Short mmCIF file of C-alpha atoms in Angstrom, two decimals:
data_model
loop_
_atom_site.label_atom_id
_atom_site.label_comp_id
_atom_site.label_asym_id
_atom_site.label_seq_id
_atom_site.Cartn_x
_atom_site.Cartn_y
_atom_site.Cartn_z
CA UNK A 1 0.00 0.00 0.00
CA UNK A 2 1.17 3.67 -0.69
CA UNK A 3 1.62 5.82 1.76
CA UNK A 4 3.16 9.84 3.04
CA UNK A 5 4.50 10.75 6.18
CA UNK A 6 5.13 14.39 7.10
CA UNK A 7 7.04 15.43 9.58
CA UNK A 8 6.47 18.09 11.32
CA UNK A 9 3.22 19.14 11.39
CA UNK A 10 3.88 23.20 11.97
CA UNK A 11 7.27 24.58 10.60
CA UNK A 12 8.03 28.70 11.51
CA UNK A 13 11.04 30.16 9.61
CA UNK A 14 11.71 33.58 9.25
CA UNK A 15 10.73 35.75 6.17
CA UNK A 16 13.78 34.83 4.02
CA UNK A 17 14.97 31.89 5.15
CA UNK A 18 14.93 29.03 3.82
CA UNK A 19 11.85 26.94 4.31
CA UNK A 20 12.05 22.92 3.95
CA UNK A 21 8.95 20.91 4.28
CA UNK A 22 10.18 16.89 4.89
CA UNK A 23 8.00 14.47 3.25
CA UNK A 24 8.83 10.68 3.07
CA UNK A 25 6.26 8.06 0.77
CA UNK A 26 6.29 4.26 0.92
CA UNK A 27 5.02 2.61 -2.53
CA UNK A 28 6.08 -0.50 -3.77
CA UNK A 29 5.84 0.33 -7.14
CA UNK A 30 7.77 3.86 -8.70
CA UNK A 31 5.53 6.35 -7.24
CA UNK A 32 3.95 9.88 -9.09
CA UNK A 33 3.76 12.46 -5.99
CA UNK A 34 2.78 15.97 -5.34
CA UNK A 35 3.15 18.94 -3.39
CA UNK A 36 -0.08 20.88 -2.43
CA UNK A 37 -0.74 23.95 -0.83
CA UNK A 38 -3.89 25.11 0.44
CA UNK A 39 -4.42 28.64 1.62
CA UNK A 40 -7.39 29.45 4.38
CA UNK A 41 -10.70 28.46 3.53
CA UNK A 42 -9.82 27.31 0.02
CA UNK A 43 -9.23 24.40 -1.91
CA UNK A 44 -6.10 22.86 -3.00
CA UNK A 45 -3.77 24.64 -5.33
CA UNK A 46 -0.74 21.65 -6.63
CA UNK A 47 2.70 22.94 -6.24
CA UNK A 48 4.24 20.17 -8.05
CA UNK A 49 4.60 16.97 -9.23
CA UNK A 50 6.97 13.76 -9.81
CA UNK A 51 6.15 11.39 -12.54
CA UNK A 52 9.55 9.96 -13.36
CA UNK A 53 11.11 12.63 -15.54
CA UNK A 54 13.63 15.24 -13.74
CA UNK A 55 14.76 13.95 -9.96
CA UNK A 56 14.53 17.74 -9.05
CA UNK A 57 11.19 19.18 -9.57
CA UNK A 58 10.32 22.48 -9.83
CA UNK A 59 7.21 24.10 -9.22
CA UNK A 60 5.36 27.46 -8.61
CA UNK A 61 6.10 30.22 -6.62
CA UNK A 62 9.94 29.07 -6.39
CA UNK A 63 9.19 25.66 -4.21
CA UNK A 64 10.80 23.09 -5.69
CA UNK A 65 11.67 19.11 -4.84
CA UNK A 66 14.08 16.08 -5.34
CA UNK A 67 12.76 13.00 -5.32
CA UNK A 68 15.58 10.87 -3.73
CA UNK A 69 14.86 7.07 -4.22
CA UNK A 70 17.34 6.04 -1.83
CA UNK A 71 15.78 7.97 0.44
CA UNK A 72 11.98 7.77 -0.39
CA UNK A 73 11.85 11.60 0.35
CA UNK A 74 10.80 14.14 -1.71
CA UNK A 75 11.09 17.13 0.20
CA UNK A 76 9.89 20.44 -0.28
CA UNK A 77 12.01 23.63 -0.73
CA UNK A 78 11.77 27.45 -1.35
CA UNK A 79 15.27 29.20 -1.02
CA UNK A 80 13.86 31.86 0.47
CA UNK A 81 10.37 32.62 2.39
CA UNK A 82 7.39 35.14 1.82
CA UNK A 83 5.18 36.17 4.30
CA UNK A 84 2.32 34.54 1.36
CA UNK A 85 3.83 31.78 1.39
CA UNK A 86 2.34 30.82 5.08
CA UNK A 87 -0.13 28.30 4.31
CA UNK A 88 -0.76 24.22 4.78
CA UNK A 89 1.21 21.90 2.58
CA UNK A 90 0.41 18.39 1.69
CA UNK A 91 2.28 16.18 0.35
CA UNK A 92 0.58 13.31 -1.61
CA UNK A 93 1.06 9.85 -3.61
CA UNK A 94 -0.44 8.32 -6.60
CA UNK A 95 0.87 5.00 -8.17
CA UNK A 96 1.55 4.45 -11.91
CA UNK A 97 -0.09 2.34 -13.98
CA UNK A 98 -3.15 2.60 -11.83
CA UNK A 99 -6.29 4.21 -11.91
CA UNK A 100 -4.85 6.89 -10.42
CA UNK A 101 -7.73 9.17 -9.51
CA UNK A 102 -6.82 8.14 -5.72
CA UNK A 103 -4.13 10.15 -4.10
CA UNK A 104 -3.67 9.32 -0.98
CA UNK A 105 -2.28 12.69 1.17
CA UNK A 106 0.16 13.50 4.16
CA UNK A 107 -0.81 14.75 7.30
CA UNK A 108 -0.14 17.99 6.36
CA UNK A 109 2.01 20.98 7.72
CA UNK A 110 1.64 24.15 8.67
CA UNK A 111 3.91 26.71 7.40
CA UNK A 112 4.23 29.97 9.61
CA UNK A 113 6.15 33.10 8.36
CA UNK A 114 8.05 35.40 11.28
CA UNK A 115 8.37 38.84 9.92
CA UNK B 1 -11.25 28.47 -18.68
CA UNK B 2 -13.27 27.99 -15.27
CA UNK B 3 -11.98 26.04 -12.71
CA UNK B 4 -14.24 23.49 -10.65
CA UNK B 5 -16.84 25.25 -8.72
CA UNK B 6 -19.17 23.78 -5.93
CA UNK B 7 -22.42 24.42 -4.39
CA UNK B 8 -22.86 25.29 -1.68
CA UNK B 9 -19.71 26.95 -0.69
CA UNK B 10 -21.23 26.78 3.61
CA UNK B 11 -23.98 24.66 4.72
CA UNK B 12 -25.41 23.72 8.49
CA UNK B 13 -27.61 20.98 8.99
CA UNK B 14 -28.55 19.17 11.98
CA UNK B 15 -28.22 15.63 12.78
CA UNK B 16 -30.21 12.95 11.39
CA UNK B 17 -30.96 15.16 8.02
CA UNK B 18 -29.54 14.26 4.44
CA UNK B 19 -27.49 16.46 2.42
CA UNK B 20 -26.84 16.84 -1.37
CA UNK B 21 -23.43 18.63 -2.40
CA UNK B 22 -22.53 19.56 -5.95
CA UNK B 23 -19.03 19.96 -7.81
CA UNK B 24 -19.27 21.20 -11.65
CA UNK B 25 -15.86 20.26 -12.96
CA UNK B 26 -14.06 22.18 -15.34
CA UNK B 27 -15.33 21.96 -19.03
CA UNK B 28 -13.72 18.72 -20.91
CA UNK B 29 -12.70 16.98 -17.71
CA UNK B 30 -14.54 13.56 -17.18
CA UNK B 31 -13.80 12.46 -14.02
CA UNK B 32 -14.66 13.82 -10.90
CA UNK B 33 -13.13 12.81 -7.23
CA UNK B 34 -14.66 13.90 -3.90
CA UNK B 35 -12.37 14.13 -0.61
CA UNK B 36 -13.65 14.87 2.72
CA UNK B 37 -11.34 16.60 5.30
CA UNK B 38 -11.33 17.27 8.76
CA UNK B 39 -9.03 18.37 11.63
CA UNK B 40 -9.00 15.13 13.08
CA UNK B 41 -8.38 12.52 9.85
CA UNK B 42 -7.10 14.76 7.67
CA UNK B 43 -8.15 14.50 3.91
CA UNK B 44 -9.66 11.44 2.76
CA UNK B 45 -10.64 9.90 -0.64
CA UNK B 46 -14.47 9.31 -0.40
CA UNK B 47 -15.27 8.12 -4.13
CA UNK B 48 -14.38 9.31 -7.93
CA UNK B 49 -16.64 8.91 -11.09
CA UNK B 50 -15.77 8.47 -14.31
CA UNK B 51 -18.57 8.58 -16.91
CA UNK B 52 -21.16 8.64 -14.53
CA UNK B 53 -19.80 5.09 -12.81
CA UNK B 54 -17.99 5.30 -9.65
CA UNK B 55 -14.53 4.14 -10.33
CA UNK B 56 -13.13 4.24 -7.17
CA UNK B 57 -14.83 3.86 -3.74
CA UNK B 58 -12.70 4.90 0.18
CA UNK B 59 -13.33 3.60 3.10
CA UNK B 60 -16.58 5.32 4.08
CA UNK B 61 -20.08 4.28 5.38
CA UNK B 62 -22.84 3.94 2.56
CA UNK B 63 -24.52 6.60 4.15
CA UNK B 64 -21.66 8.01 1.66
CA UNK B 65 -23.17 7.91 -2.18
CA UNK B 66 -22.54 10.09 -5.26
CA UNK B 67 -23.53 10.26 -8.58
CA UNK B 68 -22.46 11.83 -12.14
CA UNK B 69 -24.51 12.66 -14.90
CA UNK B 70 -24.34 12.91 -18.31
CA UNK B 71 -22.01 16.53 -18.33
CA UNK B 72 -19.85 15.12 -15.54
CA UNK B 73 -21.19 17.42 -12.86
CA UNK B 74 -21.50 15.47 -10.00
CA UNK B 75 -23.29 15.04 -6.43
CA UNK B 76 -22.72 13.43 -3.48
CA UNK B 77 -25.20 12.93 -0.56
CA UNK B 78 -24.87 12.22 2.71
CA UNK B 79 -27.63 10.53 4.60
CA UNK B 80 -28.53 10.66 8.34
CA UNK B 81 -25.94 12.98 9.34
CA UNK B 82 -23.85 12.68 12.17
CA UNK B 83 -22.04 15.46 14.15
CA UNK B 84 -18.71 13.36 12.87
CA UNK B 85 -19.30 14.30 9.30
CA UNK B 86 -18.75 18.31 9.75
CA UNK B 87 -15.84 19.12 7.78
CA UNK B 88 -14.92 20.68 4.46
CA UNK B 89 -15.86 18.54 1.42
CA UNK B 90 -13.49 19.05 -1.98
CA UNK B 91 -14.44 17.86 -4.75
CA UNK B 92 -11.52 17.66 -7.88
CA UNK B 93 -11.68 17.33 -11.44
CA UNK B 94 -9.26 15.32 -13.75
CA UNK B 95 -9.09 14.64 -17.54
CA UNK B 96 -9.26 11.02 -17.99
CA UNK B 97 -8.73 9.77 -22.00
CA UNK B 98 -9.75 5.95 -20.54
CA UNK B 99 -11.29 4.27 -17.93
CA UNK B 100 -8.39 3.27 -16.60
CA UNK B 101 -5.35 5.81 -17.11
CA UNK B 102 -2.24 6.50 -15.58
CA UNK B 103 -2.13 9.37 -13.65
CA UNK B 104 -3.65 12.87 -14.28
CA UNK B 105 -3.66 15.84 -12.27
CA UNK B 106 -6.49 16.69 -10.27
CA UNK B 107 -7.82 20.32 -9.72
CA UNK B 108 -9.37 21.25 -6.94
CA UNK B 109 -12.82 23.63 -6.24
CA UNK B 110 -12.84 25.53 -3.09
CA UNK B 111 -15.07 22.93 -0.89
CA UNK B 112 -18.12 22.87 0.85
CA UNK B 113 -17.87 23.26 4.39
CA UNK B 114 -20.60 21.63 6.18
CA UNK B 115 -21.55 21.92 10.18
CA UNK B 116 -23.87 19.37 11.45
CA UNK B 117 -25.42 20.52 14.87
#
């Protein structure tokens, strides 16, 4: 069974540091995941995605990720934080080759944003 | 092009009473997933339909049900509510070539929040 574990479920960095969301996925099978973000009261916006192209993923808003095999991690990144960028992050897994309608999310966490 | 919208955007209902939620997906985009969260579980896959069939089913009571008709708009009820099921409901829309496909990405609407009392 697939699976995403954050850790962390509220991360607080200051505006301009650098902001690293940890996200590791079990799947027995290579693995597409995502990044979401979701923003008070609203729905789910995707940051980005893995589907076995590029290790390092880029996304909007200057987040990016590396999907490390090795590892099963594909943590998030921004080099450098904006108050907007405080918000809730999921991370999330889908399986190739699937009906992959199903994603299956993390936890979540919470990004704060010290001025 | 519009993104998926859904109807009601706030609803409060009392326990014991039925509820009908609706997600319009955006236009071309035949499949439809629905994903309750809450503070407690967190989001959860409740069902997806794909040509008006239900494709995929979660782990949730058949008080639970949805439909999708012919446009792919989409509905999903919830029968004799409980105070358990307040949370905000999201409903996302994919473009699916086949029944079965490998993955595509899903776009969310902005949810229905719904408070049972």
């Amino acid at each position: 069974a697939q699976s995403v574990t954050q850790l962390g479920s509220h991360v607080s960095v200051s505006e301009g540091a650098l902001v690293l969301l940890r996200c590791n996925y079990s799947s027995s099978v290579p693995p597409y995941l995502f990044w979401y973000v979701q923003y008070p009261n609203q729905g789910l916006q995707l940051l980005l995605k893995y589907t076995s192209a590029a290790t390092l993923v880029k996304g909007i808003n200057g987040f990016e990720a590396e999907f490390k095999k090795s590892e099963t991690s594909f943590h998030l990144t921004k080099p450098s934080a904006h108050m907007s960028d405080a918000a809730e992050y999921f991370c999330a897994v889908s399986v190739s080759g699937s009906s992959a309608s199903k994603i299956i999310f993390g936890s979540g966490t919470r990004l704060s944003i010290r001025p | 092009k519009a993104g998926v919208t859904q109807t009601p955007r706030y609803l409060i209902k009392t326990r014991g009473q039925q509820v009908t939620l609706s997600c319009s997906p955006i236009s071309g985009h035949r499949s439809v997933s629905w994903y309750q969260q809450t503070p407690g579980q967190g989001l959860q896959f409740l069902f997806e339909y794909f040509s008006e069939t239900q494709r995929n089913k979660g782990n949730f009571p058949g008080r639970f049900s949805g439909r999708q008709f012919s446009n792919s708009r989409s509905e999903m009820n919830v029968s004799t509510l409980e105070l358990g099921d307040s949370a905000l409901y999201l409903c996302a829309s994919s473009f699916s070539i086949r029944q079965t496909s490998s993955y595509n990405e899903q776009f969310f609407g902005p949810g229905t929040r719904l408070t049972v009392l």
